[in-house]
Short mmCIF file of C-alpha atoms in Angstrom, two decimals:
data_model
loop_
_atom_site.label_atom_id
_atom_site.label_comp_id
_atom_site.label_asym_id
_atom_site.label_seq_id
_atom_site.Cartn_x
_atom_site.Cartn_y
_atom_site.Cartn_z
CA MET X 133 45.44 -3.89 2.37
CA GLU X 134 43.27 -3.06 4.47
CA ILE X 135 43.25 0.31 6.55
CA LEU X 136 41.79 1.20 10.23
CA LYS X 137 41.14 4.59 10.80
CA HIS X 138 41.31 5.59 15.10
CA ASP X 139 42.81 8.65 16.49
CA LEU X 140 45.10 6.85 19.67
CA LEU X 141 46.75 4.32 18.57
CA ILE X 142 48.78 3.09 21.58
CA ILE X 143 50.91 0.20 21.15
CA GLY X 144 51.43 -2.43 24.30
CA SER X 145 49.11 -3.68 26.51
CA GLY X 146 50.96 -4.31 29.77
CA ILE X 147 50.30 -2.31 32.40
CA ALA X 148 51.48 1.48 30.97
CA GLY X 149 49.50 0.81 27.45
CA LEU X 150 46.39 -0.38 29.67
CA ARG X 151 46.94 2.55 32.04
CA ALA X 152 47.48 4.97 28.79
CA ALA X 153 44.26 3.62 26.86
CA LEU X 154 41.65 4.00 30.09
CA GLN X 155 43.35 7.89 31.15
CA ALA X 156 42.51 8.59 27.63
CA ALA X 157 39.46 7.42 27.91
CA TYR X 158 38.07 9.40 30.84
CA THR X 159 39.64 12.18 28.93
CA ALA X 160 37.85 12.45 26.17
CA LYS X 161 35.62 10.58 23.39
CA ILE X 162 38.41 9.87 20.69
CA ASP X 163 38.57 6.25 19.30
CA ILE X 164 41.64 4.78 20.70
CA ALA X 165 43.41 1.56 19.70
CA ILE X 166 45.55 -1.17 21.49
CA LEU X 167 47.57 -3.21 19.23
CA SER X 168 49.91 -5.93 21.20
CA LYS X 169 51.34 -8.94 20.06
CA VAL X 170 50.38 -11.32 22.61
CA GLN X 171 46.95 -12.08 24.68
CA VAL X 172 46.55 -9.18 27.11
CA MET X 173 46.92 -11.23 29.97
CA ARG X 174 50.81 -12.99 28.14
CA SER X 175 52.23 -9.53 28.78
CA HIS X 176 55.10 -9.77 31.17
CA SER X 177 53.60 -7.31 33.98
CA VAL X 178 51.66 -10.38 34.62
CA SER X 179 54.81 -11.28 35.59
CA ALA X 180 55.07 -8.82 38.62
CA GLU X 181 55.31 -9.69 42.46
CA GLY X 182 56.45 -7.14 44.16
CA GLY X 183 54.90 -3.29 44.43
CA MET X 184 54.16 -0.90 44.53
CA SER X 185 56.69 2.43 46.30
CA ALA X 186 53.96 5.07 47.42
CA VAL X 187 53.82 7.19 50.89
CA LEU X 188 50.47 6.54 51.46
CA TYR X 189 50.45 7.24 55.45
CA PRO X 190 53.05 10.20 55.82
CA ASP X 191 54.92 10.49 59.33
CA LYS X 192 57.53 10.82 61.01
CA ASN X 193 59.01 8.34 59.41
CA ASP X 194 57.97 8.97 56.21
CA SER X 195 57.50 11.70 53.80
CA LEU X 196 57.38 12.75 50.11
CA GLU X 197 60.80 13.94 50.56
CA LEU X 198 61.75 11.02 51.86
CA HIS X 199 61.13 8.76 49.29
CA ALA X 200 62.61 11.36 46.85
CA TYR X 201 66.00 10.84 48.61
CA ASP X 202 65.58 7.06 49.38
CA THR X 203 64.76 6.60 45.42
CA VAL X 204 67.53 9.43 43.61
CA LYS X 205 70.09 7.33 46.41
CA GLY X 206 69.16 4.39 44.99
CA SER X 207 70.21 5.77 41.51
CA ASP X 208 74.20 6.40 42.27
CA TYR X 209 72.78 10.07 42.30
CA LEU X 210 72.08 9.96 38.12
CA ALA X 211 67.60 9.89 38.23
CA ASP X 212 66.07 12.87 36.66
CA GLN X 213 65.40 13.97 39.87
CA ASP X 214 62.75 15.85 38.52
CA ALA X 215 60.92 13.04 37.25
CA VAL X 216 61.78 11.44 40.99
CA GLU X 217 59.69 14.06 42.77
CA LEU X 218 56.51 13.87 39.85
CA LEU X 219 56.50 9.96 40.74
CA VAL X 220 56.62 10.23 43.90
CA GLN X 221 54.04 13.04 43.85
CA MET X 222 52.21 10.83 41.87
CA ALA X 223 52.69 7.43 43.42
CA PRO X 224 50.07 7.43 46.70
CA ILE X 225 46.99 9.07 44.12
CA GLU X 226 47.78 6.08 41.76
CA VAL X 227 48.06 3.89 44.11
CA ARG X 228 44.29 4.58 45.43
CA PHE X 229 43.26 5.43 42.32
CA LEU X 230 43.81 1.66 41.11
CA GLU X 231 42.34 0.71 44.16
CA ARG X 232 39.15 2.19 43.66
CA ILE X 233 38.72 0.63 40.08
CA GLY X 234 39.89 -3.17 42.18
CA VAL X 235 42.64 -3.94 43.12
CA PRO X 236 42.93 -6.36 46.15
CA TRP X 237 46.15 -4.73 48.20
CA SER X 238 47.02 -6.59 50.91
CA ARG X 239 46.04 -5.56 54.13
CA LEU X 240 46.35 -5.44 57.75
CA PRO X 241 44.49 -6.11 60.28
CA ASP X 242 43.35 -2.88 60.78
CA GLY X 243 42.37 -1.99 57.21
CA ARG X 244 45.45 -0.27 56.25
CA MET X 245 47.40 -1.05 53.32
CA TYR X 246 49.96 -3.08 53.82
CA GLN X 247 53.92 -1.66 53.47
CA ARG X 248 57.09 -4.11 52.88
CA PRO X 249 60.23 -2.82 52.73
CA PHE X 250 61.28 -2.63 49.79
CA GLY X 251 65.11 -2.35 48.26
CA GLY X 252 66.61 1.08 48.70
CA MET X 253 64.17 1.80 50.78
CA SER X 254 64.51 3.30 54.32
CA VAL X 255 60.86 2.63 55.62
CA PRO X 256 58.33 0.26 54.49
CA ARG X 257 56.30 1.63 51.66
CA THR X 258 55.76 -1.17 49.22
CA THR X 259 52.13 -1.21 48.54
CA PHE X 260 51.02 -4.78 47.21
CA ALA X 261 48.81 -7.65 46.22
CA ALA X 262 49.53 -11.32 47.55
CA ASP X 263 53.33 -12.20 45.28
CA LYS X 264 51.03 -11.57 42.50
CA THR X 265 50.24 -7.42 41.83
CA GLY X 266 51.16 -7.65 38.50
CA PHE X 267 48.79 -9.60 37.48
CA PHE X 268 45.81 -8.25 39.71
CA ILE X 269 46.71 -4.49 37.91
CA MET X 270 46.48 -6.07 34.12
CA SER X 271 42.98 -8.04 35.41
CA THR X 272 41.88 -5.06 37.15
CA LEU X 273 42.80 -3.10 33.50
CA TYR X 274 41.25 -4.99 31.86
CA GLN X 275 38.28 -5.82 33.19
CA ASN X 276 37.26 -1.81 33.55
CA ILE X 277 38.59 -1.11 29.68
CA LEU X 278 36.11 -3.84 28.49
CA ARG X 279 33.51 -1.09 29.51
CA PHE X 280 34.51 1.81 27.04
CA ASP X 281 32.97 1.34 23.76
CA ASN X 282 35.52 3.58 22.39
CA ILE X 283 38.52 0.84 23.27
CA LYS X 284 39.05 -1.20 19.99
CA GLN X 285 41.87 -3.84 21.38
CA TYR X 286 44.01 -5.79 18.45
CA HIS X 287 45.60 -9.08 19.97
CA GLU X 288 48.86 -11.04 19.04
CA TYR X 289 49.10 -7.49 16.08
CA PHE X 290 53.09 -7.42 15.83
CA VAL X 291 53.57 -3.78 14.51
CA THR X 292 56.24 -3.95 11.59
CA LYS X 293 57.10 -0.28 10.99
CA LEU X 294 56.48 2.56 12.35
CA ILE X 295 55.10 6.05 9.81
CA ILE X 296 56.96 9.12 9.67
CA GLU X 297 56.35 12.17 7.13
CA ASN X 298 57.85 15.46 7.66
CA GLY X 299 58.15 14.59 11.19
CA GLU X 300 54.59 14.21 11.87
CA PHE X 301 53.20 10.29 12.95
CA LYS X 302 50.58 9.11 10.25
CA GLY X 303 50.38 5.35 11.82
CA VAL X 304 51.42 1.88 11.34
CA THR X 305 51.75 -1.51 9.88
CA ALA X 306 51.28 -4.45 11.86
CA LEU X 307 50.35 -8.34 10.87
CA ASP X 308 48.52 -9.80 12.19
CA LEU X 309 49.99 -13.28 13.44
CA LYS X 310 46.18 -15.78 13.81
CA THR X 311 45.32 -15.07 9.77
CA GLY X 312 49.66 -14.02 7.99
CA GLU X 313 47.89 -10.67 6.91
CA LEU X 314 49.42 -7.03 6.59
CA LYS X 315 46.95 -4.19 8.41
CA LEU X 316 47.69 -0.64 7.56
CA PHE X 317 46.28 1.86 11.00
CA LEU X 318 45.93 4.96 10.75
CA ALA X 319 45.56 7.54 13.69
CA LYS X 320 46.02 10.65 14.82
CA ALA X 321 49.10 10.66 17.74
CA ALA X 322 50.26 6.97 18.83
CA ILE X 323 51.99 6.00 23.26
CA ILE X 324 54.65 2.66 22.21
CA ALA X 325 54.24 1.08 25.01
CA THR X 326 56.70 -2.22 24.49
CA GLY X 327 58.81 -2.53 27.94
CA GLY X 328 62.38 -3.13 27.26
CA ALA X 329 64.37 -5.53 25.76
CA GLY X 330 66.16 -8.09 29.10
CA ARG X 331 65.68 -10.88 25.46
CA LEU X 332 68.19 -9.17 24.22
CA TYR X 333 71.13 -10.90 26.86
CA ARG X 334 71.58 -14.97 27.32
CA PHE X 335 70.11 -15.17 30.93
CA THR X 336 67.06 -12.49 31.97
CA THR X 337 64.56 -13.38 33.72
CA THR X 338 62.25 -11.21 31.76
CA ALA X 339 59.30 -13.26 29.15
CA HIS X 340 60.12 -14.29 25.36
CA SER X 341 57.81 -11.21 23.81
CA THR X 342 60.49 -9.10 25.77
CA THR X 343 62.10 -8.11 22.35
CA GLY X 344 62.52 -3.91 22.29
CA GLU X 345 62.44 -4.23 19.05
CA MET X 346 60.19 -1.11 18.79
CA LEU X 347 62.92 0.64 20.17
CA GLY X 348 64.36 -0.24 16.96
CA PHE X 349 61.56 1.11 15.16
CA ALA X 350 61.46 4.32 17.02
CA LEU X 351 65.49 4.76 16.20
CA ARG X 352 64.84 3.66 12.82
CA SER X 353 62.70 6.83 12.14
CA GLY X 354 63.99 9.06 13.64
CA LEU X 355 63.33 9.24 17.33
CA ALA X 356 65.62 10.39 19.86
CA LEU X 357 66.44 7.44 22.87
CA LYS X 358 67.20 8.09 26.43
CA ASP X 359 69.71 7.14 29.14
CA MET X 360 69.46 2.82 26.40
CA GLU X 361 72.14 2.07 28.98
CA PHE X 362 69.88 1.85 32.23
CA VAL X 363 68.12 -2.02 31.97
CA GLN X 364 66.10 -3.61 34.82
CA TRP X 365 68.15 -5.73 36.30
CA HIS X 366 67.10 -8.46 39.69
CA PRO X 367 70.17 -9.55 40.84
CA THR X 368 68.38 -12.43 42.10
CA ALA X 369 67.33 -14.98 40.11
CA LEU X 370 66.96 -19.58 39.89
CA VAL X 371 70.06 -20.74 36.93
CA PRO X 372 69.49 -21.72 34.46
CA SER X 373 65.84 -21.44 33.93
CA GLY X 374 65.78 -17.54 35.16
CA ILE X 375 62.92 -17.64 36.83
CA LEU X 376 63.35 -15.15 38.76
CA VAL X 377 63.38 -15.07 43.32
CA SER X 378 61.09 -11.26 43.86
CA GLU X 379 63.26 -8.37 45.68
CA ALA X 380 59.95 -8.98 48.50
CA ALA X 381 62.47 -12.21 49.30
CA ARG X 382 65.34 -9.52 49.40
CA GLY X 383 63.03 -6.76 50.92
CA GLU X 384 61.95 -9.03 53.83
CA GLY X 385 65.94 -10.24 54.52
CA GLY X 386 65.82 -13.21 52.61
CA TYR X 387 68.65 -15.87 52.21
CA LEU X 388 69.81 -17.54 49.15
CA VAL X 389 72.15 -20.01 49.90
CA ASN X 390 74.05 -21.74 46.80
#
């Protein structure tokens, strides 16, 4: 069995995985590997149409506090409020960071980023890039990652097991889907960024790759899973195809007629 060694192993190549890899590359000169069972631009993040909510222009109508309130209220007051506070503080920083590295956010005639109303928001604060926000973020992150020679990408590798000894992460075994060979990846740390498990359900808007097996591997390895009952659902989709009708349509006041 071929053995491959890296410092940091990131499992998943959606927005979360690519952003984590980019931040790690900015932070330290370490050997980073991205493992994904699909080619990077086939990750489900590419399908995201909506946008990112952030208080970019605080004024009398909007504030970080109001964004936090809307978020907590929208969660039926079940959200971790410390996490919500961090989210709303970091959101404008992250939106502007993505702008600097190349995401073409939609804009108003005066040059400001266009923000539209989204579900649960009391004021328009969702930044978007046409109706292909996920695609533009993914392609931008991917292009930036290619600048770093210390980020190695392994596309179409299916992780089969997490290796944890005495409570310490050691690596993973992964199947090379192109050759059928099983390979051993050793690393000092790992980030699991493989998304959800929408394909557990008969009807879903998620991609066929969203099968959640890494959640099972983590659980069997003794890692704790939290809040598993909270599954993101889009309430508007076409039947029986599962094609998403974007939240943007509802936010702009659209109606679906049977």
